[in-house]
């Protein structure tokens, strides 16, 4: 698909050519194409973009697709929108002549004014001093062979630390030999499915991360959505699937835990059918109002693959995660990983082992739990005052909450938020394309992302864009 | 394929079942199966293994396959071989009851007595103090966003440092925006071919790393071998391939540089046919007798992808590498890498940037160049005394040399070495399966791998296993 237009608002008529290609659907492709045009200087600051209607007609896409793309780029700061003056290329975007400067800005360097997207911890809270101390100690103590080719299972120091920590903090029953270190959750999925350790079809929750579905689709794994209700995933819907991927501690993104009967039922299913449960414990450490919900893995270590990482608890910049495996799968996962460690930094693995063993990890998690709980409380309080008609759910745990909206208002709320510089996603963005049943309206609010000083303003902006009662 | 035998040398007759499956051919599968049987305790210490002949017959493999597998496991310390007593499970291998201890030992923790395998720098020489200082400085100076989701291109600090360093040290012409950080050479290949940035067929040198061919085969890329002569790869053999993978600075493993006329010719081919040159600069910094050979990339940055890493210069434990790309390929490689950095540790990237900019990288490379040159000189001197009939080639650069052997003696020399606890590979291990023409006999001797204090003994052991004049 391509589109050209002559830019009449510019002294020099610019003939702009947009190619909609690549992954992620038309909306994503259009966002990418426009962003590139601005970044590369083909769309100069101040240039007026065509009205939704005409661009949509020319590209053969829905009007809403164009509106959403513009809104996203406004939120990202590439475009500005003002009543009466249309959508224009923002003045503060410098045209990047040639390729002297980085083509691709870090994802959030020029991000939205208020970032309430889910998925990222407060980057300003990374424990630099404690981590550097662990790194230094680890480097000093490491045997020489640590700087040679690495064991693909990961450093034994880290696997020992994790076995102890996960038993204590998450109720995981394992031993170091059943742990394989990886670069994060997506890498774990790749090892299991691209590495042909497991095959589809894979049951998944009807709401989840689209990125995970993409990773699975790239391995030709069919995903079958399971309905969700107030007790969690409807695991009674499991049938001939070989495995099921769940977020039992805190359903992502709707927010509830998987109730005990469902936990027992899914393990029973796995035993009866020879199935496997993949437990995505993405934010299991962050439960605010009572003891953390233990891992399903503890019920049957031979039927559950437990997957975790430091991406929420410490930082996604470290690229460290782990799989806790039934013994029979260990060799296959190691085969998939390769003869040597090709991914996870060994010094970082050793630093994390020290960080866990020295107690610094527990201290950091405790500190962040307090901080995030305070933010959650502020969110709930702000809504009680400014939008008492909006129900907040999924608040017992994690780094995000869901604001339930009146039916039919989600899309316009997301758009309104984008126009006001508030980046967040609607529930629809997480819905499995084949999900059946109700599609409730809601906003997924990540309250961990902003630095501490910016959170108040972000909350205020959020309250300003919610639909009226 | 499966095999069972009753072990008559053991008090309890053990019925051992071997499954030959998985990647890498029958020899590799047999090695794996035997190693697992020993490691898991199914083959107890002292157990006598069946003679080559009978195991080969029962498994339906060549006798040499069994002999090679036994020799490899002797070299690794799992088995022992003594004249008259056959091959037995080594006494020092503890039977691993259950899974209390790591199932998989780090690749070289229980390695051979003398490790002269190519591919790894001296792990004992990792510059711990200087690296820790860089890491600490980098962590202190990093902006907060460094601990959020990472730019898939890699940190700009590192790309800027690399652009300057590679220009100065390797004659690479580029800018930070054309560099993409990755986890090492194999990751670079995966991004290019699994990510569908490039397609096969790909011409390769007729000698190279089998692991790279495996990565390419997994992406269904057909590789076409190019003959080698004293001037390097016969690039006049290039035809309709879309790209060619070369090791111009130091052909791997045979050891010569690609001569200037060949460099010019391969760039001409790329221009004329719209082809691409992939330049694997795996050890370009280590040239001993004159100035390093500059990168082919400098001849035409739009026709060459230059790929490097710290795996030889610093350590394979860091998992850091880079692609220097023609501008038109940058976006496609970033698409293949994903929306966020999912692989390379961001703190490590920042540490490497500091390490390069502060001059510590140059100092380390200089120091290691002196050390490896001294080792090379000792190798040459030892051979001159103990095996003057053996020619040493490929010694002008790199971390390994090739010992040319009399025709027909390579296999027995490798086996003899293994029996004496000397791990190294023969040239045959690197030959492309479809290569035509001469298959000279030779040993690839990695002189960087042993720690300094162990090098003398390794050399002595090596000289003891060479075929007589």
mmCIF file of C-alpha atoms in Angstrom, chain A residues 36 38-42 94-105, chain B residues 153 156 159-160 163 173-180 301-302 324-331 334:
data_model
loop_
_atom_site.group_PDB
_atom_site.id
_atom_site.type_symbol
_atom_site.label_atom_id
_atom_site.label_comp_id
_atom_site.label_asym_id
_atom_site.label_seq_id
_atom_site.Cartn_x
_atom_site.Cartn_y
_atom_site.Cartn_z
ATOM 1 C CA UNK A 36 9.979 7.617 9.789
ATOM 2 C CA UNK A 38 9.089 12.916 10.372
ATOM 3 C CA UNK A 39 12.297 11.508 11.790
ATOM 4 C CA UNK A 40 14.007 11.411 8.419
ATOM 5 C CA UNK A 41 13.024 14.997 7.696
ATOM 6 C CA UNK A 42 10.770 14.163 4.760
ATOM 7 C CA UNK A 94 14.525 18.490 14.515
ATOM 8 C CA UNK A 95 14.773 17.359 10.927
ATOM 9 C CA UNK A 96 17.502 14.745 10.918
ATOM 10 C CA UNK A 97 19.542 15.641 7.900
ATOM 11 C CA UNK A 98 21.358 12.613 6.562
ATOM 12 C CA UNK A 99 22.310 10.013 9.095
ATOM 13 C CA UNK A 100 24.678 11.941 11.370
ATOM 14 C CA UNK A 101 22.474 11.428 14.408
ATOM 15 C CA UNK A 102 20.844 8.216 15.621
ATOM 16 C CA UNK A 103 17.959 7.337 13.318
ATOM 17 C CA UNK A 104 16.056 5.623 16.026
ATOM 18 C CA UNK A 105 15.558 7.448 19.277
ATOM 19 C CA UNK B 153 19.792 -0.413 17.960
ATOM 20 C CA UNK B 156 23.978 5.419 21.422
ATOM 21 C CA UNK B 159 27.487 2.998 18.949
ATOM 22 C CA UNK B 160 29.375 6.284 19.038
ATOM 23 C CA UNK B 163 32.076 4.076 15.209
ATOM 24 C CA UNK B 173 33.735 3.763 7.544
ATOM 25 C CA UNK B 174 30.464 4.298 9.348
ATOM 26 C CA UNK B 175 28.428 6.359 11.764
ATOM 27 C CA UNK B 176 26.533 5.418 14.937
ATOM 28 C CA UNK B 177 23.195 5.291 13.154
ATOM 29 C CA UNK B 178 24.393 2.388 10.994
ATOM 30 C CA UNK B 179 25.495 0.243 13.905
ATOM 31 C CA UNK B 180 23.212 -2.284 15.588
ATOM 32 C CA UNK B 301 30.239 0.665 3.207
ATOM 33 C CA UNK B 302 27.107 0.229 1.104
ATOM 34 C CA UNK B 324 27.898 -2.201 10.863
ATOM 35 C CA UNK B 325 25.303 -1.959 8.134
ATOM 36 C CA UNK B 326 24.645 -0.270 4.826
ATOM 37 C CA UNK B 327 22.051 2.376 5.582
ATOM 38 C CA UNK B 328 19.336 0.634 3.588
ATOM 39 C CA UNK B 329 19.464 -2.418 5.844
ATOM 40 C CA UNK B 330 19.311 -0.656 9.205
ATOM 41 C CA UNK B 331 15.540 -0.507 9.569
ATOM 42 C CA UNK B 334 15.935 -3.286 13.753
#
